[in-house]
Short mmCIF file of C-alpha atoms in Angstrom, two decimals:
data_model
loop_
_atom_site.label_atom_id
_atom_site.label_comp_id
_atom_site.label_asym_id
_atom_site.label_seq_id
_atom_site.Cartn_x
_atom_site.Cartn_y
_atom_site.Cartn_z
CA UNK A 1 -91.23 51.02 2.02
CA UNK A 2 -90.09 54.68 1.07
CA UNK A 3 -91.18 57.82 -0.31
CA UNK A 4 -90.89 58.18 -3.97
CA UNK A 5 -88.93 61.21 -3.82
CA UNK A 6 -85.29 59.93 -3.78
CA UNK A 7 -82.14 62.30 -4.17
CA UNK A 8 -78.18 61.37 -4.24
CA UNK A 9 -76.33 62.39 -1.19
CA UNK A 10 -74.52 64.69 -3.06
CA UNK A 11 -77.66 66.88 -3.88
CA UNK A 12 -78.95 66.35 -0.43
CA UNK A 13 -75.36 67.90 1.18
CA UNK A 14 -75.62 70.99 -1.49
CA UNK A 15 -79.25 71.43 -0.45
CA UNK A 16 -78.91 71.75 4.07
CA UNK A 17 -75.57 73.32 3.51
CA UNK A 18 -76.67 77.33 3.59
CA UNK A 19 -79.67 75.96 5.70
CA UNK A 20 -77.39 74.37 8.17
CA UNK A 21 -74.68 77.26 8.18
CA UNK A 22 -72.88 79.70 6.65
CA UNK A 23 -69.47 79.45 7.99
CA UNK A 24 -67.09 77.81 5.11
CA UNK A 25 -65.05 76.04 7.72
CA UNK A 26 -68.19 73.73 9.17
CA UNK A 27 -69.72 73.69 5.44
CA UNK A 28 -66.22 71.67 4.79
CA UNK A 29 -66.84 69.55 7.99
CA UNK A 30 -70.29 69.21 6.41
CA UNK A 31 -69.50 68.18 2.88
CA UNK A 32 -66.84 65.60 4.62
CA UNK A 33 -69.09 64.06 6.93
CA UNK A 34 -71.88 63.27 4.37
CA UNK A 35 -69.36 61.57 1.46
CA UNK A 36 -68.08 59.62 4.42
CA UNK A 37 -71.91 58.36 5.84
CA UNK A 38 -71.94 55.31 3.78
CA UNK A 39 -75.30 56.84 1.95
CA UNK A 40 -75.59 57.04 -1.77
CA UNK A 41 -79.15 58.06 -1.68
CA UNK A 42 -82.04 58.43 0.38
CA UNK A 43 -85.86 59.10 -0.10
CA UNK A 44 -87.50 62.40 1.91
CA UNK A 45 -91.14 62.67 2.51
CA UNK A 46 -90.84 66.75 1.26
CA UNK A 47 -89.40 68.27 -1.99
CA UNK A 48 -85.68 68.91 -0.91
CA UNK A 49 -86.17 72.57 -1.86
CA UNK A 50 -88.60 72.56 0.83
CA UNK A 51 -87.20 72.12 4.05
CA UNK A 52 -85.28 75.46 4.53
CA UNK A 53 -89.14 77.03 4.80
CA UNK A 54 -90.43 74.66 7.29
CA UNK A 55 -90.97 77.74 9.87
CA UNK A 56 -91.88 75.64 13.04
CA UNK A 57 -92.41 72.60 14.51
CA UNK A 58 -95.87 72.37 14.48
CA UNK A 59 -95.65 72.89 10.94
CA UNK A 60 -93.13 70.33 10.29
CA UNK A 61 -95.33 68.04 13.17
CA UNK A 62 -98.60 68.57 10.94
CA UNK A 63 -96.67 67.54 7.99
CA UNK A 64 -95.60 64.18 9.62
CA UNK A 65 -98.99 63.39 10.36
CA UNK A 66 -100.35 63.93 7.15
CA UNK A 67 -97.44 62.22 5.53
CA UNK A 68 -96.65 59.44 7.84
CA UNK A 69 -100.19 58.12 7.51
CA UNK A 70 -100.17 57.42 4.09
CA UNK A 71 -97.08 56.04 4.52
CA UNK A 72 -98.17 53.85 6.83
CA UNK A 73 -101.08 52.66 4.99
CA UNK A 74 -99.22 51.63 2.25
CA UNK A 75 -96.32 49.52 4.36
CA UNK A 76 -99.44 47.77 6.40
CA UNK A 77 -101.24 47.06 3.07
CA UNK A 78 -98.39 45.94 1.21
CA UNK A 79 -97.17 43.66 4.34
CA UNK A 80 -100.63 41.99 4.64
CA UNK A 81 -100.88 41.52 0.84
CA UNK A 82 -97.75 39.47 0.74
CA UNK A 83 -99.04 37.50 4.03
CA UNK A 84 -102.29 37.03 2.28
CA UNK A 85 -104.05 38.28 5.08
CA UNK A 86 -106.86 41.62 5.32
CA UNK A 87 -106.61 44.36 7.67
CA UNK A 88 -109.32 42.85 9.68
CA UNK A 89 -107.21 39.90 10.58
CA UNK A 90 -105.37 42.17 12.58
CA UNK A 91 -106.10 41.22 16.32
CA UNK A 92 -103.04 43.36 17.72
CA UNK A 93 -101.02 46.75 16.30
CA UNK A 94 -97.82 48.33 17.75
CA UNK A 95 -96.89 51.16 16.40
CA UNK A 96 -93.39 52.75 17.02
CA UNK A 97 -91.89 55.96 15.52
CA UNK A 98 -90.07 58.53 17.23
CA UNK A 99 -89.75 61.41 14.64
CA UNK A 100 -93.43 62.67 15.44
CA UNK A 101 -96.29 63.15 17.95
CA UNK A 102 -100.55 62.89 17.14
CA UNK A 103 -103.01 62.14 19.66
CA UNK A 104 -105.25 59.99 18.03
CA UNK A 105 -101.63 58.11 17.16
CA UNK A 106 -101.20 57.46 13.39
CA UNK A 107 -102.41 53.80 14.04
CA UNK A 108 -105.84 55.02 14.87
CA UNK A 109 -106.31 56.91 11.72
CA UNK A 110 -105.40 53.57 9.87
CA UNK A 111 -108.63 51.85 11.82
CA UNK A 112 -110.91 53.52 9.63
CA UNK A 113 -108.51 54.08 6.43
CA UNK A 114 -108.11 50.28 6.24
CA UNK A 115 -110.89 48.83 7.62
CA UNK A 116 -109.41 47.46 10.28
CA UNK A 117 -111.27 46.10 12.77
CA UNK A 118 -113.15 48.61 15.53
CA UNK A 119 -111.71 46.17 18.37
CA UNK A 120 -108.62 45.70 17.66
CA UNK A 121 -105.87 46.30 20.14
CA UNK A 122 -103.81 49.08 19.92
CA UNK A 123 -99.92 50.09 21.62
CA UNK A 124 -98.24 52.89 19.99
CA UNK A 125 -94.82 53.73 21.73
CA UNK A 126 -92.22 56.77 21.50
CA UNK A 127 -89.19 56.75 22.66
CA UNK A 128 -87.33 53.49 22.07
CA UNK A 129 -86.17 55.27 18.41
CA UNK A 130 -83.83 53.53 16.67
CA UNK A 131 -83.92 50.51 18.82
CA UNK A 132 -87.73 49.59 18.36
CA UNK A 133 -87.74 47.90 15.28
CA UNK A 134 -86.11 45.32 17.10
CA UNK A 135 -87.83 45.95 20.00
CA UNK A 136 -91.00 46.30 18.51
CA UNK A 137 -90.50 42.40 17.11
CA UNK A 138 -89.75 41.17 20.67
CA UNK A 139 -92.91 42.74 22.20
CA UNK A 140 -95.23 41.41 19.60
CA UNK A 141 -93.69 38.12 20.13
CA UNK A 142 -94.31 38.33 24.15
CA UNK A 143 -97.88 39.51 23.60
CA UNK A 144 -98.47 36.30 20.88
CA UNK A 145 -97.16 33.80 23.82
CA UNK A 146 -100.37 34.43 25.15
CA UNK A 147 -102.14 35.14 22.23
CA UNK A 148 -101.20 31.44 19.95
CA UNK A 149 -104.10 32.09 17.43
CA UNK A 150 -104.01 36.14 16.65
CA UNK A 151 -102.73 37.71 13.92
CA UNK A 152 -100.11 41.24 15.32
CA UNK A 153 -98.95 43.96 13.65
CA UNK A 154 -95.19 46.00 14.39
CA UNK A 155 -95.97 49.09 12.16
CA UNK A 156 -93.05 51.51 12.14
CA UNK A 157 -93.08 55.23 10.30
CA UNK A 158 -90.23 57.18 10.41
CA UNK A 159 -89.45 60.63 8.87
CA UNK A 160 -86.46 61.64 10.26
CA UNK A 161 -85.74 64.51 7.31
CA UNK A 162 -88.41 66.29 9.34
CA UNK A 163 -86.14 66.68 12.35
CA UNK A 164 -83.08 68.45 10.92
CA UNK A 165 -82.80 71.91 12.37
CA UNK A 166 -81.69 75.05 10.34
CA UNK A 167 -78.69 76.98 11.61
CA UNK A 168 -77.51 74.25 13.79
CA UNK A 169 -74.40 73.31 13.01
CA UNK A 170 -73.59 70.88 15.81
CA UNK A 171 -71.95 68.15 14.96
CA UNK A 172 -75.02 65.97 15.65
CA UNK A 173 -77.25 67.90 13.79
CA UNK A 174 -74.71 67.60 11.08
CA UNK A 175 -73.90 63.75 11.48
CA UNK A 176 -77.66 63.39 11.27
CA UNK A 177 -78.51 65.90 8.48
CA UNK A 178 -76.35 63.24 6.48
CA UNK A 179 -77.45 59.83 7.75
CA UNK A 180 -81.35 59.50 8.18
CA UNK A 181 -83.61 59.10 6.11
CA UNK A 182 -87.61 58.66 5.76
CA UNK A 183 -89.28 55.38 5.40
CA UNK A 184 -91.92 53.01 7.14
CA UNK A 185 -91.99 49.07 7.34
CA UNK A 186 -94.69 46.98 8.81
CA UNK A 187 -93.97 43.34 10.13
CA UNK A 188 -96.92 40.86 9.93
CA UNK A 189 -96.40 38.32 12.69
CA UNK A 190 -99.29 35.46 14.06
CA UNK A 191 -99.02 33.02 17.48
CA UNK A 192 -97.97 29.52 16.78
CA UNK A 193 -101.54 27.84 16.33
CA UNK A 194 -102.53 30.41 13.78
CA UNK A 195 -99.30 29.76 12.12
CA UNK A 196 -100.08 26.28 11.76
CA UNK A 197 -103.95 27.01 10.53
CA UNK A 198 -102.45 29.53 7.71
CA UNK A 199 -99.35 27.39 6.80
CA UNK A 200 -97.02 30.64 6.61
CA UNK A 201 -93.45 30.66 6.13
CA UNK A 202 -90.84 32.79 7.35
CA UNK A 203 -88.41 32.53 10.65
CA UNK A 204 -89.88 31.69 14.48
CA UNK A 205 -88.46 34.05 16.93
CA UNK A 206 -86.60 31.81 19.06
CA UNK A 207 -85.97 34.46 21.81
CA UNK A 208 -85.08 38.01 22.65
CA UNK A 209 -82.76 40.03 24.94
CA UNK A 210 -83.28 43.60 25.89
CA UNK A 211 -80.15 45.42 27.75
CA UNK A 212 -80.35 49.37 28.96
CA UNK A 213 -76.84 50.40 29.72
CA UNK A 214 -75.83 52.36 32.53
CA UNK A 215 -74.48 56.20 32.37
CA UNK A 216 -74.97 56.51 28.91
CA UNK A 217 -78.41 58.60 29.20
CA UNK A 218 -76.20 61.63 26.43
CA UNK A 219 -75.34 59.39 23.93
CA UNK A 220 -78.21 59.35 21.88
CA UNK A 221 -81.46 60.92 22.10
CA UNK A 222 -83.36 63.89 21.72
CA UNK A 223 -83.49 67.24 23.50
CA UNK A 224 -87.25 68.71 22.55
CA UNK A 225 -87.92 72.31 22.15
CA UNK A 226 -89.71 75.44 20.37
CA UNK A 227 -88.17 74.14 17.44
CA UNK A 228 -88.85 70.26 17.56
CA UNK A 229 -86.12 67.62 18.27
CA UNK A 230 -83.01 68.14 18.36
CA UNK A 231 -81.05 65.18 18.22
CA UNK A 232 -78.16 64.19 20.46
CA UNK A 233 -75.82 61.86 19.17
CA UNK A 234 -72.41 61.23 20.49
CA UNK A 235 -69.39 59.74 19.25
CA UNK A 236 -69.49 57.92 21.80
CA UNK A 237 -71.62 54.75 20.27
CA UNK A 238 -69.18 52.43 18.70
CA UNK A 239 -67.25 52.74 22.53
CA UNK A 240 -70.81 51.42 24.01
CA UNK A 241 -70.96 48.55 21.64
CA UNK A 242 -67.49 47.68 22.06
CA UNK A 243 -67.66 47.63 25.88
CA UNK A 244 -70.90 45.78 26.07
CA UNK A 245 -72.54 43.91 22.98
CA UNK A 246 -70.60 41.02 22.51
CA UNK A 247 -71.13 39.35 26.10
CA UNK A 248 -74.67 40.02 25.71
CA UNK A 249 -75.03 38.14 22.20
CA UNK A 250 -73.14 35.49 23.33
CA UNK A 251 -75.24 35.31 26.22
CA UNK A 252 -78.42 35.06 24.38
CA UNK A 253 -76.85 32.50 22.35
CA UNK A 254 -75.38 30.54 24.54
CA UNK A 255 -79.08 29.92 26.21
CA UNK A 256 -79.46 28.03 22.80
CA UNK A 257 -76.01 26.23 22.92
CA UNK A 258 -75.27 28.72 20.06
CA UNK A 259 -72.22 30.47 18.90
CA UNK A 260 -71.65 33.16 16.69
CA UNK A 261 -70.22 30.57 14.14
CA UNK A 262 -73.78 29.37 14.49
CA UNK A 263 -75.19 32.15 12.95
CA UNK A 264 -76.12 32.39 9.10
CA UNK A 265 -77.85 35.19 9.19
CA UNK A 266 -77.42 39.01 10.18
CA UNK A 267 -79.39 41.95 10.60
CA UNK A 268 -77.79 44.57 12.23
CA UNK A 269 -79.28 48.18 12.24
CA UNK A 270 -77.41 50.30 10.03
CA UNK A 271 -76.85 53.19 12.35
CA UNK A 272 -73.68 54.54 10.42
CA UNK A 273 -70.62 53.05 9.36
CA UNK A 274 -68.78 53.13 12.85
CA UNK A 275 -71.35 51.48 13.85
CA UNK A 276 -71.75 48.84 11.59
CA UNK A 277 -68.11 49.09 12.05
CA UNK A 278 -68.09 48.22 15.75
CA UNK A 279 -70.96 45.02 15.77
CA UNK A 280 -68.18 43.80 13.29
CA UNK A 281 -65.44 44.24 15.47
CA UNK A 282 -67.18 43.15 18.80
CA UNK A 283 -68.79 40.25 17.48
CA UNK A 284 -65.59 39.20 15.71
CA UNK A 285 -67.55 38.56 12.44
CA UNK A 286 -66.25 37.21 8.95
CA UNK A 287 -65.98 39.82 6.06
CA UNK A 288 -69.54 40.22 4.46
CA UNK A 289 -71.51 39.24 7.90
CA UNK A 290 -73.38 42.56 7.67
CA UNK A 291 -73.37 43.38 3.84
CA UNK A 292 -77.12 43.35 3.69
CA UNK A 293 -77.09 46.69 6.75
CA UNK A 294 -74.18 48.03 4.48
CA UNK A 295 -76.31 47.67 1.34
CA UNK A 296 -79.34 49.45 3.07
CA UNK A 297 -77.25 52.15 4.61
CA UNK A 298 -76.04 53.14 1.22
CA UNK A 299 -79.65 53.01 -0.16
CA UNK A 300 -81.86 54.70 1.95
CA UNK A 301 -79.55 56.07 4.66
CA UNK A 302 -80.81 55.08 8.94
CA UNK A 303 -84.40 54.93 8.86
CA UNK A 304 -84.52 54.75 12.65
CA UNK A 305 -86.72 52.20 13.72
CA UNK A 306 -87.54 50.72 10.71
CA UNK A 307 -84.39 50.59 9.37
CA UNK A 308 -83.19 46.93 10.78
CA UNK A 309 -87.10 46.16 9.50
CA UNK A 310 -85.51 47.06 6.25
CA UNK A 311 -82.62 44.51 6.57
CA UNK A 312 -85.10 41.58 7.51
CA UNK A 313 -86.99 42.13 4.38
CA UNK A 314 -83.95 41.89 2.37
CA UNK A 315 -82.54 38.89 4.60
CA UNK A 316 -86.04 37.29 4.21
CA UNK A 317 -86.31 38.18 0.46
CA UNK A 318 -82.92 35.84 -0.05
CA UNK A 319 -85.31 32.75 1.59
CA UNK A 320 -82.55 31.49 3.62
CA UNK A 321 -82.55 27.32 4.30
CA UNK A 322 -84.51 25.75 6.96
CA UNK A 323 -82.76 25.86 10.12
CA UNK A 324 -80.25 29.24 9.61
CA UNK A 325 -80.03 30.85 12.98
CA UNK A 326 -80.28 34.78 12.34
CA UNK A 327 -79.53 37.49 15.04
CA UNK A 328 -81.24 40.73 14.37
CA UNK A 329 -80.05 43.82 16.87
CA UNK A 330 -80.27 47.34 17.14
CA UNK A 331 -79.56 49.97 20.13
CA UNK A 332 -81.40 53.38 20.94
CA UNK A 333 -81.62 55.65 23.74
CA UNK A 334 -80.96 54.84 26.71
CA UNK A 335 -78.28 53.52 25.50
CA UNK A 336 -81.19 50.30 25.30
CA UNK A 337 -79.90 47.59 22.96
CA UNK A 338 -82.39 44.52 22.25
CA UNK A 339 -81.73 41.46 20.40
CA UNK A 340 -83.83 38.99 18.51
CA UNK A 341 -82.84 35.30 17.98
CA UNK A 342 -84.36 33.84 15.21
CA UNK A 343 -84.39 30.54 13.13
CA UNK A 344 -85.75 30.04 9.49
CA UNK A 345 -88.21 27.06 8.81
CA UNK A 346 -91.26 26.18 7.35
CA UNK A 347 -94.85 27.34 9.17
CA UNK A 348 -93.42 29.62 11.44
CA UNK A 349 -94.10 32.87 13.24
CA UNK A 350 -93.13 36.02 11.52
CA UNK A 351 -94.77 36.74 8.24
CA UNK A 352 -93.11 39.19 5.22
CA UNK A 353 -92.42 42.50 5.75
CA UNK A 354 -93.38 45.41 4.08
CA UNK A 355 -90.54 47.17 3.43
CA UNK A 356 -89.21 49.22 0.61
CA UNK A 357 -91.06 50.08 -2.72
CA UNK A 358 -91.55 46.64 -4.94
CA UNK A 359 -89.88 44.07 -2.60
CA UNK A 360 -93.00 43.01 -0.10
CA UNK A 361 -94.95 46.08 -0.97
#
């Protein structure tokens, strides 16, 4: 699910140039970085011409709450409809975002708006960043292992455009202004016993793995101050992947007597061209293995925690053959990695994703 306003990368670059820097040299750098980002279009929650008029963090965060709640509602309604369920069927709701804050959180606002039960169990999460799409699936799965008759939801809302910093020509802000878009996603997940009752199809979650890499806290994150969320995004992310990721992926697969060659569906977080190239290099993937992630990056940009869920939605729309193994993964602040091993089968425990306009929504 993405906002209705869609802009080409060239339009966004042109509109943000003067907002971010007046220096011709830095503007040239910004044009080059944006053009090489792998992004063709992005959907933004505000009209493009209004971003330069945001006067404070309070103003942008108020916009996050109002528009984020609306986008979350659309994503969740779409996902429930695709799964043949009603809001009152939801027992557990994990909400994640790293681009705005609210108390009560956005998921609480949805209880009365959508008719969720007043006894629905909620867990709002902040701080996981881009990894939260994969980590959210893993943690909801953990919950459902102990509640096999229940219906659970992972709901992600990220309005990344509201975090772009005016008059900040740092490389991190320049890169972020050309990479991140706005969007939401909702995943409906059901416990094993409930899945058998409902006859839902989709991939089964076989196993998950979490990892936090030492001495990487300054690679990805936020510096939070008077102007809001100022991104921390170093050039070291591909190096972290090169150094660590293959062993974690191979370890998860080996625990189930699988290798990279046994994986037929890949859902990599589309963190940018260098990130996707590093994933493919670390895992020695064949050409085309991460095409779904590259297409998502081009179509909507990096949606932080919602991004890998958009990729998953596209994979699910292709209806992989029964028995296909899938690997979904993402990185976030820490640096943290989360990997989810999937297997496509009939009547299993992951139902459709409320992803993009016109798809499962």
